[in-house]
Amino acid sequence: KKYGLGYVDVTCPFVLKIHKIVERESSRGAHIVIIGDPGHPEVQGICGWCQGPYTVIKNAEDAEKFNISPEKEVCVVSQTTFNYKKFQDIVEIIAKKGYDITVLNTICNATEVRQTEARKVAQCSDVMIVSALRIRKARHIYPEALLRGTLKGLHRAVRCIIFRLIR
């Protein structure tokens, strides 16, 4: 814009929404908590929009360690592809600490639908195939299937077939 050049921003609208939220809330003085993988490019991008202090929390252990001034407002957002159940668990841990907390579930609804469907398939399947484990979104389905307790291992050669032992 500055130089009069045209461009098209193809950032996912869900991610753009998070950028606007953290910019607005951090400008108001809130401490931003981003639930997600600190090494993920989306999370790193979200951090860049924070106008003040922020914390990235990846798991329950990080949430337990989270400690800021009790007078500080906290705004919680999430990486769009983060596991919804883990998000809920982490938010619960933070909420119990008594902060003035605003929680915005910014998990993409398509991600949540895929994770829910994976859980349903895992419950009633003897074999579940999760293709393209190297693709980030597919890797979020694999743990969902394992969480059901029905899946016992991953075939090492193929790395994409999950076996369930029949009892």
Short mmCIF file of N, CA and C in Angstrom, two decimals, residues 12-147:
data_model
loop_
_atom_site.label_atom_id
_atom_site.label_comp_id
_atom_site.label_asym_id
_atom_site.label_seq_id
_atom_site.Cartn_x
_atom_site.Cartn_y
_atom_site.Cartn_z
N CYS A 12 -6.06 -16.79 5.68
CA CYS A 12 -7.34 -17.39 6.07
C CYS A 12 -8.14 -16.39 6.89
N PRO A 13 -9.44 -16.23 6.59
CA PRO A 13 -10.26 -15.28 7.34
C PRO A 13 -10.32 -15.58 8.84
N PHE A 14 -10.25 -16.86 9.22
CA PHE A 14 -10.25 -17.22 10.64
C PHE A 14 -8.98 -16.71 11.33
N VAL A 15 -7.86 -16.81 10.62
CA VAL A 15 -6.59 -16.33 11.17
C VAL A 15 -6.59 -14.80 11.24
N LEU A 16 -7.11 -14.15 10.21
CA LEU A 16 -7.21 -12.68 10.23
C LEU A 16 -8.03 -12.21 11.42
N LYS A 17 -9.10 -12.95 11.73
CA LYS A 17 -9.94 -12.60 12.88
C LYS A 17 -9.12 -12.62 14.17
N ILE A 18 -8.27 -13.64 14.32
CA ILE A 18 -7.43 -13.73 15.53
C ILE A 18 -6.46 -12.55 15.57
N HIS A 19 -5.86 -12.20 14.43
CA HIS A 19 -4.94 -11.07 14.39
C HIS A 19 -5.63 -9.80 14.90
N LYS A 20 -6.85 -9.57 14.43
CA LYS A 20 -7.59 -8.37 14.86
C LYS A 20 -7.92 -8.42 16.35
N ILE A 21 -8.30 -9.60 16.82
CA ILE A 21 -8.63 -9.75 18.25
C ILE A 21 -7.42 -9.43 19.12
N VAL A 22 -6.28 -10.05 18.83
CA VAL A 22 -5.11 -9.85 19.71
C VAL A 22 -4.58 -8.42 19.60
N GLU A 23 -4.67 -7.83 18.42
CA GLU A 23 -4.24 -6.44 18.29
C GLU A 23 -5.14 -5.53 19.13
N ARG A 24 -6.45 -5.70 19.03
CA ARG A 24 -7.41 -4.88 19.78
C ARG A 24 -7.27 -5.09 21.29
N GLU A 25 -7.29 -6.36 21.71
CA GLU A 25 -7.27 -6.65 23.15
C GLU A 25 -5.95 -6.29 23.80
N SER A 26 -4.85 -6.52 23.10
CA SER A 26 -3.55 -6.16 23.69
C SER A 26 -3.38 -4.64 23.71
N SER A 27 -3.95 -3.93 22.73
CA SER A 27 -3.91 -2.46 22.75
C SER A 27 -4.70 -1.90 23.93
N ARG A 28 -5.72 -2.62 24.36
CA ARG A 28 -6.51 -2.23 25.53
C ARG A 28 -5.78 -2.55 26.84
N GLY A 29 -4.69 -3.31 26.76
CA GLY A 29 -3.92 -3.63 27.95
C GLY A 29 -4.02 -5.06 28.43
N ALA A 30 -4.79 -5.88 27.73
CA ALA A 30 -4.94 -7.28 28.15
C ALA A 30 -3.66 -8.07 27.86
N HIS A 31 -3.39 -9.02 28.72
CA HIS A 31 -2.32 -10.00 28.48
C HIS A 31 -2.93 -11.07 27.57
N ILE A 32 -2.32 -11.31 26.44
CA ILE A 32 -2.84 -12.27 25.47
C ILE A 32 -2.26 -13.65 25.76
N VAL A 33 -3.14 -14.64 25.82
CA VAL A 33 -2.72 -16.03 25.93
C VAL A 33 -3.12 -16.71 24.63
N ILE A 34 -2.14 -17.25 23.96
CA ILE A 34 -2.36 -17.97 22.70
C ILE A 34 -2.16 -19.45 22.99
N ILE A 35 -3.22 -20.22 22.85
CA ILE A 35 -3.12 -21.66 23.07
C ILE A 35 -2.79 -22.30 21.73
N GLY A 36 -1.63 -22.95 21.67
CA GLY A 36 -1.19 -23.56 20.43
C GLY A 36 0.27 -23.95 20.49
N ASP A 37 0.78 -24.35 19.35
CA ASP A 37 2.17 -24.80 19.21
C ASP A 37 3.05 -23.58 18.93
N PRO A 38 3.97 -23.24 19.83
CA PRO A 38 4.79 -22.05 19.63
C PRO A 38 5.66 -22.10 18.37
N GLY A 39 5.91 -23.30 17.85
CA GLY A 39 6.71 -23.43 16.64
C GLY A 39 5.89 -23.35 15.36
N HIS A 40 4.59 -23.27 15.47
CA HIS A 40 3.71 -23.24 14.29
C HIS A 40 3.71 -21.83 13.70
N PRO A 41 3.83 -21.72 12.37
CA PRO A 41 3.85 -20.39 11.74
C PRO A 41 2.62 -19.54 12.06
N GLU A 42 1.46 -20.16 12.19
CA GLU A 42 0.26 -19.39 12.53
C GLU A 42 0.40 -18.74 13.89
N VAL A 43 0.88 -19.49 14.87
CA VAL A 43 1.05 -18.96 16.23
C VAL A 43 2.09 -17.85 16.23
N GLN A 44 3.17 -18.06 15.51
CA GLN A 44 4.21 -17.02 15.43
C GLN A 44 3.66 -15.74 14.80
N GLY A 45 2.79 -15.90 13.81
CA GLY A 45 2.15 -14.74 13.19
C GLY A 45 1.22 -14.03 14.16
N ILE A 46 0.46 -14.78 14.94
CA ILE A 46 -0.44 -14.19 15.93
C ILE A 46 0.37 -13.37 16.94
N CYS A 47 1.49 -13.93 17.38
CA CYS A 47 2.35 -13.23 18.34
C CYS A 47 2.76 -11.86 17.79
N GLY A 48 3.00 -11.80 16.49
CA GLY A 48 3.43 -10.56 15.86
C GLY A 48 2.39 -9.45 15.90
N TRP A 49 1.13 -9.79 16.10
CA TRP A 49 0.06 -8.80 16.16
C TRP A 49 -0.19 -8.31 17.59
N CYS A 50 0.43 -8.93 18.56
CA CYS A 50 0.25 -8.51 19.95
C CYS A 50 0.98 -7.18 20.18
N GLN A 51 0.29 -6.24 20.81
CA GLN A 51 0.85 -4.91 21.08
C GLN A 51 1.45 -4.82 22.48
N GLY A 52 1.41 -5.90 23.21
CA GLY A 52 1.93 -5.92 24.57
C GLY A 52 2.28 -7.34 24.95
N PRO A 53 2.27 -7.63 26.26
CA PRO A 53 2.70 -8.96 26.72
C PRO A 53 1.75 -10.06 26.26
N TYR A 54 2.36 -11.21 25.97
CA TYR A 54 1.59 -12.39 25.56
C TYR A 54 2.33 -13.63 26.03
N THR A 55 1.59 -14.72 26.10
CA THR A 55 2.15 -16.01 26.47
C THR A 55 1.57 -17.06 25.54
N VAL A 56 2.41 -17.95 25.04
CA VAL A 56 1.94 -19.08 24.25
C VAL A 56 1.93 -20.29 25.17
N ILE A 57 0.78 -20.96 25.22
CA ILE A 57 0.62 -22.15 26.06
C ILE A 57 0.29 -23.33 25.16
N LYS A 58 1.13 -24.35 25.26
CA LYS A 58 0.98 -25.52 24.39
C LYS A 58 0.21 -26.66 25.05
N ASN A 59 0.31 -26.77 26.38
CA ASN A 59 -0.29 -27.93 27.06
C ASN A 59 -0.66 -27.58 28.50
N ALA A 60 -1.23 -28.55 29.18
CA ALA A 60 -1.68 -28.35 30.56
C ALA A 60 -0.52 -27.96 31.48
N GLU A 61 0.63 -28.53 31.26
CA GLU A 61 1.80 -28.20 32.09
C GLU A 61 2.15 -26.72 31.96
N ASP A 62 2.13 -26.20 30.72
CA ASP A 62 2.39 -24.77 30.52
C ASP A 62 1.31 -23.93 31.22
N ALA A 63 0.07 -24.39 31.14
CA ALA A 63 -1.04 -23.65 31.77
C ALA A 63 -0.87 -23.61 33.28
N GLU A 64 -0.43 -24.69 33.87
CA GLU A 64 -0.19 -24.72 35.32
C GLU A 64 0.88 -23.72 35.72
N LYS A 65 1.89 -23.54 34.88
CA LYS A 65 3.00 -22.63 35.16
C LYS A 65 2.64 -21.17 34.90
N PHE A 66 1.59 -20.93 34.14
CA PHE A 66 1.20 -19.57 33.77
C PHE A 66 0.89 -18.76 35.02
N ASN A 67 1.56 -17.61 35.16
CA ASN A 67 1.39 -16.80 36.35
C ASN A 67 1.69 -15.34 36.01
N ILE A 68 0.66 -14.50 36.08
CA ILE A 68 0.85 -13.07 35.89
C ILE A 68 0.11 -12.36 37.03
N SER A 69 0.21 -11.05 37.07
CA SER A 69 -0.46 -10.26 38.11
C SER A 69 -1.96 -10.53 38.08
N PRO A 70 -2.57 -10.79 39.22
CA PRO A 70 -4.01 -11.08 39.26
C PRO A 70 -4.88 -9.91 38.82
N GLU A 71 -4.33 -8.69 38.82
CA GLU A 71 -5.09 -7.51 38.37
C GLU A 71 -5.16 -7.40 36.85
N LYS A 72 -4.32 -8.15 36.16
CA LYS A 72 -4.22 -8.05 34.71
C LYS A 72 -5.37 -8.79 34.03
N GLU A 73 -5.98 -8.14 33.04
CA GLU A 73 -6.98 -8.82 32.22
C GLU A 73 -6.27 -9.82 31.31
N VAL A 74 -6.93 -10.93 31.04
CA VAL A 74 -6.36 -11.98 30.19
C VAL A 74 -7.33 -12.25 29.06
N CYS A 75 -6.82 -12.27 27.85
CA CYS A 75 -7.62 -12.62 26.67
C CYS A 75 -7.01 -13.89 26.07
N VAL A 76 -7.83 -14.94 25.98
CA VAL A 76 -7.36 -16.24 25.49
C VAL A 76 -7.89 -16.49 24.09
N VAL A 77 -6.97 -16.82 23.18
CA VAL A 77 -7.33 -17.24 21.81
C VAL A 77 -6.60 -18.55 21.54
N SER A 78 -6.89 -19.14 20.39
CA SER A 78 -6.26 -20.42 20.07
C SER A 78 -5.80 -20.46 18.62
N GLN A 79 -4.78 -21.25 18.40
CA GLN A 79 -4.39 -21.63 17.04
C GLN A 79 -5.62 -22.27 16.40
N THR A 80 -5.89 -21.96 15.15
CA THR A 80 -7.13 -22.43 14.51
C THR A 80 -7.23 -23.94 14.40
N THR A 81 -6.11 -24.63 14.38
CA THR A 81 -6.12 -26.09 14.22
C THR A 81 -5.87 -26.84 15.53
N PHE A 82 -5.92 -26.13 16.65
CA PHE A 82 -5.64 -26.77 17.93
C PHE A 82 -6.76 -27.72 18.32
N ASN A 83 -6.41 -28.74 19.06
CA ASN A 83 -7.37 -29.74 19.54
C ASN A 83 -8.37 -29.07 20.48
N TYR A 84 -9.66 -29.20 20.17
CA TYR A 84 -10.71 -28.52 20.94
C TYR A 84 -10.76 -28.99 22.39
N LYS A 85 -10.66 -30.27 22.62
CA LYS A 85 -10.70 -30.81 23.99
C LYS A 85 -9.53 -30.28 24.81
N LYS A 86 -8.33 -30.27 24.22
CA LYS A 86 -7.16 -29.74 24.92
C LYS A 86 -7.33 -28.25 25.20
N PHE A 87 -7.93 -27.53 24.24
CA PHE A 87 -8.21 -26.10 24.44
C PHE A 87 -9.09 -25.92 25.67
N GLN A 88 -10.16 -26.69 25.76
CA GLN A 88 -11.08 -26.59 26.90
C GLN A 88 -10.35 -26.88 28.22
N ASP A 89 -9.53 -27.93 28.21
CA ASP A 89 -8.80 -28.31 29.43
C ASP A 89 -7.85 -27.20 29.88
N ILE A 90 -7.14 -26.60 28.91
CA ILE A 90 -6.18 -25.54 29.23
C ILE A 90 -6.91 -24.30 29.74
N VAL A 91 -8.02 -23.95 29.10
CA VAL A 91 -8.81 -22.80 29.55
C VAL A 91 -9.30 -23.01 30.97
N GLU A 92 -9.72 -24.22 31.28
CA GLU A 92 -10.20 -24.52 32.63
C GLU A 92 -9.10 -24.30 33.68
N ILE A 93 -7.90 -24.73 33.36
CA ILE A 93 -6.76 -24.54 34.27
C ILE A 93 -6.50 -23.06 34.51
N ILE A 94 -6.50 -22.28 33.42
CA ILE A 94 -6.23 -20.84 33.54
C ILE A 94 -7.37 -20.15 34.31
N ALA A 95 -8.61 -20.52 34.00
CA ALA A 95 -9.78 -19.89 34.65
C ALA A 95 -9.77 -20.11 36.16
N LYS A 96 -9.30 -21.27 36.60
CA LYS A 96 -9.27 -21.57 38.04
C LYS A 96 -8.30 -20.67 38.81
N LYS A 97 -7.41 -20.00 38.09
CA LYS A 97 -6.44 -19.13 38.75
C LYS A 97 -7.05 -17.79 39.16
N GLY A 98 -8.27 -17.52 38.71
CA GLY A 98 -8.98 -16.33 39.17
C GLY A 98 -8.73 -15.06 38.39
N TYR A 99 -8.15 -15.14 37.23
CA TYR A 99 -7.92 -13.94 36.42
C TYR A 99 -9.24 -13.41 35.86
N ASP A 100 -9.25 -12.11 35.50
CA ASP A 100 -10.34 -11.52 34.74
C ASP A 100 -10.10 -11.97 33.30
N ILE A 101 -10.82 -12.99 32.88
CA ILE A 101 -10.47 -13.71 31.66
C ILE A 101 -11.59 -13.60 30.61
N THR A 102 -11.18 -13.35 29.38
CA THR A 102 -12.06 -13.40 28.23
C THR A 102 -11.55 -14.53 27.35
N VAL A 103 -12.40 -15.51 27.06
CA VAL A 103 -12.00 -16.66 26.24
C VAL A 103 -12.72 -16.58 24.92
N LEU A 104 -11.95 -16.58 23.85
CA LEU A 104 -12.51 -16.57 22.50
C LEU A 104 -12.07 -17.84 21.79
N ASN A 105 -13.01 -18.73 21.55
CA ASN A 105 -12.70 -19.97 20.85
C ASN A 105 -12.47 -19.65 19.39
N THR A 106 -11.21 -19.61 19.00
CA THR A 106 -10.86 -19.27 17.61
C THR A 106 -10.44 -20.50 16.82
N ILE A 107 -10.79 -21.67 17.30
CA ILE A 107 -10.52 -22.90 16.55
C ILE A 107 -11.45 -22.92 15.34
N CYS A 108 -10.89 -23.19 14.20
CA CYS A 108 -11.66 -23.24 12.96
C CYS A 108 -12.73 -24.33 13.08
N ASN A 109 -13.96 -24.00 12.73
CA ASN A 109 -15.03 -24.98 12.87
C ASN A 109 -14.79 -26.21 11.98
N ALA A 110 -14.12 -26.05 10.85
CA ALA A 110 -13.82 -27.20 10.00
C ALA A 110 -12.85 -28.15 10.71
N THR A 111 -11.90 -27.60 11.45
CA THR A 111 -10.96 -28.42 12.23
C THR A 111 -11.72 -29.19 13.31
N GLU A 112 -12.59 -28.50 14.01
CA GLU A 112 -13.36 -29.15 15.07
C GLU A 112 -14.22 -30.28 14.51
N VAL A 113 -14.82 -30.04 13.34
CA VAL A 113 -15.66 -31.07 12.70
C VAL A 113 -14.80 -32.28 12.33
N ARG A 114 -13.62 -32.05 11.75
CA ARG A 114 -12.72 -33.17 11.38
C ARG A 114 -12.32 -33.97 12.61
N GLN A 115 -12.01 -33.28 13.71
CA GLN A 115 -11.59 -33.97 14.93
C GLN A 115 -12.74 -34.78 15.52
N THR A 116 -13.94 -34.22 15.50
CA THR A 116 -15.12 -34.94 16.01
C THR A 116 -15.39 -36.17 15.16
N GLU A 117 -15.31 -36.02 13.85
CA GLU A 117 -15.54 -37.15 12.95
C GLU A 117 -14.48 -38.24 13.17
N ALA A 118 -13.24 -37.83 13.40
CA ALA A 118 -12.17 -38.81 13.65
C ALA A 118 -12.46 -39.61 14.91
N ARG A 119 -12.96 -38.95 15.95
CA ARG A 119 -13.30 -39.66 17.18
C ARG A 119 -14.40 -40.68 16.93
N LYS A 120 -15.41 -40.30 16.17
CA LYS A 120 -16.53 -41.20 15.88
C LYS A 120 -16.06 -42.41 15.08
N VAL A 121 -15.23 -42.18 14.08
CA VAL A 121 -14.72 -43.28 13.25
C VAL A 121 -13.86 -44.21 14.10
N ALA A 122 -13.02 -43.64 14.95
CA ALA A 122 -12.13 -44.46 15.79
C ALA A 122 -12.92 -45.36 16.73
N GLN A 123 -14.07 -44.89 17.20
CA GLN A 123 -14.87 -45.68 18.13
C GLN A 123 -15.49 -46.91 17.49
N CYS A 124 -15.75 -46.86 16.21
CA CYS A 124 -16.48 -47.96 15.59
C CYS A 124 -15.69 -48.64 14.48
N SER A 125 -14.40 -48.44 14.41
CA SER A 125 -13.59 -49.00 13.33
C SER A 125 -12.53 -49.96 13.83
N ASP A 126 -12.26 -50.94 13.00
CA ASP A 126 -11.14 -51.83 13.27
C ASP A 126 -9.85 -51.27 12.69
N VAL A 127 -9.97 -50.56 11.57
CA VAL A 127 -8.82 -49.93 10.92
C VAL A 127 -9.23 -48.53 10.51
N MET A 128 -8.35 -47.59 10.76
CA MET A 128 -8.60 -46.21 10.36
C MET A 128 -7.39 -45.72 9.59
N ILE A 129 -7.60 -45.16 8.43
CA ILE A 129 -6.50 -44.65 7.62
C ILE A 129 -6.52 -43.13 7.71
N VAL A 130 -5.39 -42.58 8.13
CA VAL A 130 -5.22 -41.13 8.18
C VAL A 130 -4.13 -40.81 7.17
N SER A 131 -4.51 -40.25 6.06
CA SER A 131 -3.53 -40.00 5.00
C SER A 131 -2.75 -38.72 5.27
N ALA A 132 -1.58 -38.65 4.69
CA ALA A 132 -0.75 -37.46 4.69
C ALA A 132 -0.45 -36.94 6.10
N LEU A 133 0.15 -37.78 6.93
CA LEU A 133 0.49 -37.35 8.29
C LEU A 133 1.49 -36.20 8.30
N ARG A 134 2.15 -35.98 7.18
CA ARG A 134 3.10 -34.87 7.14
C ARG A 134 2.39 -33.53 6.96
N ILE A 135 1.13 -33.57 6.59
CA ILE A 135 0.36 -32.34 6.47
C ILE A 135 -0.17 -31.98 7.86
N ARG A 136 0.02 -30.76 8.29
CA ARG A 136 -0.31 -30.34 9.65
C ARG A 136 -1.73 -30.69 10.06
N LYS A 137 -2.70 -30.44 9.19
CA LYS A 137 -4.09 -30.67 9.57
C LYS A 137 -4.37 -32.16 9.78
N ALA A 138 -3.75 -33.03 9.01
CA ALA A 138 -3.94 -34.47 9.19
C ALA A 138 -3.34 -34.93 10.51
N ARG A 139 -2.26 -34.29 10.93
CA ARG A 139 -1.63 -34.67 12.19
C ARG A 139 -2.49 -34.37 13.40
N HIS A 140 -3.47 -33.49 13.25
CA HIS A 140 -4.37 -33.20 14.36
C HIS A 140 -5.45 -34.27 14.48
N ILE A 141 -5.68 -35.02 13.42
CA ILE A 141 -6.68 -36.09 13.46
C ILE A 141 -6.11 -37.31 14.16
N TYR A 142 -4.85 -37.62 13.92
CA TYR A 142 -4.22 -38.81 14.49
C TYR A 142 -4.34 -38.86 16.01
N PRO A 143 -3.98 -37.77 16.74
CA PRO A 143 -4.14 -37.84 18.20
C PRO A 143 -5.59 -38.00 18.63
N GLU A 144 -6.50 -37.43 17.87
CA GLU A 144 -7.92 -37.59 18.21
C GLU A 144 -8.29 -39.07 18.21
N ALA A 145 -7.82 -39.78 17.23
CA ALA A 145 -8.12 -41.21 17.15
C ALA A 145 -7.47 -41.96 18.31
N LEU A 146 -6.26 -41.61 18.64
CA LEU A 146 -5.57 -42.29 19.74
C LEU A 146 -6.24 -42.02 21.08
N LEU A 147 -6.78 -40.82 21.24
CA LEU A 147 -7.42 -40.46 22.51
C LEU A 147 -8.61 -41.35 22.85
#
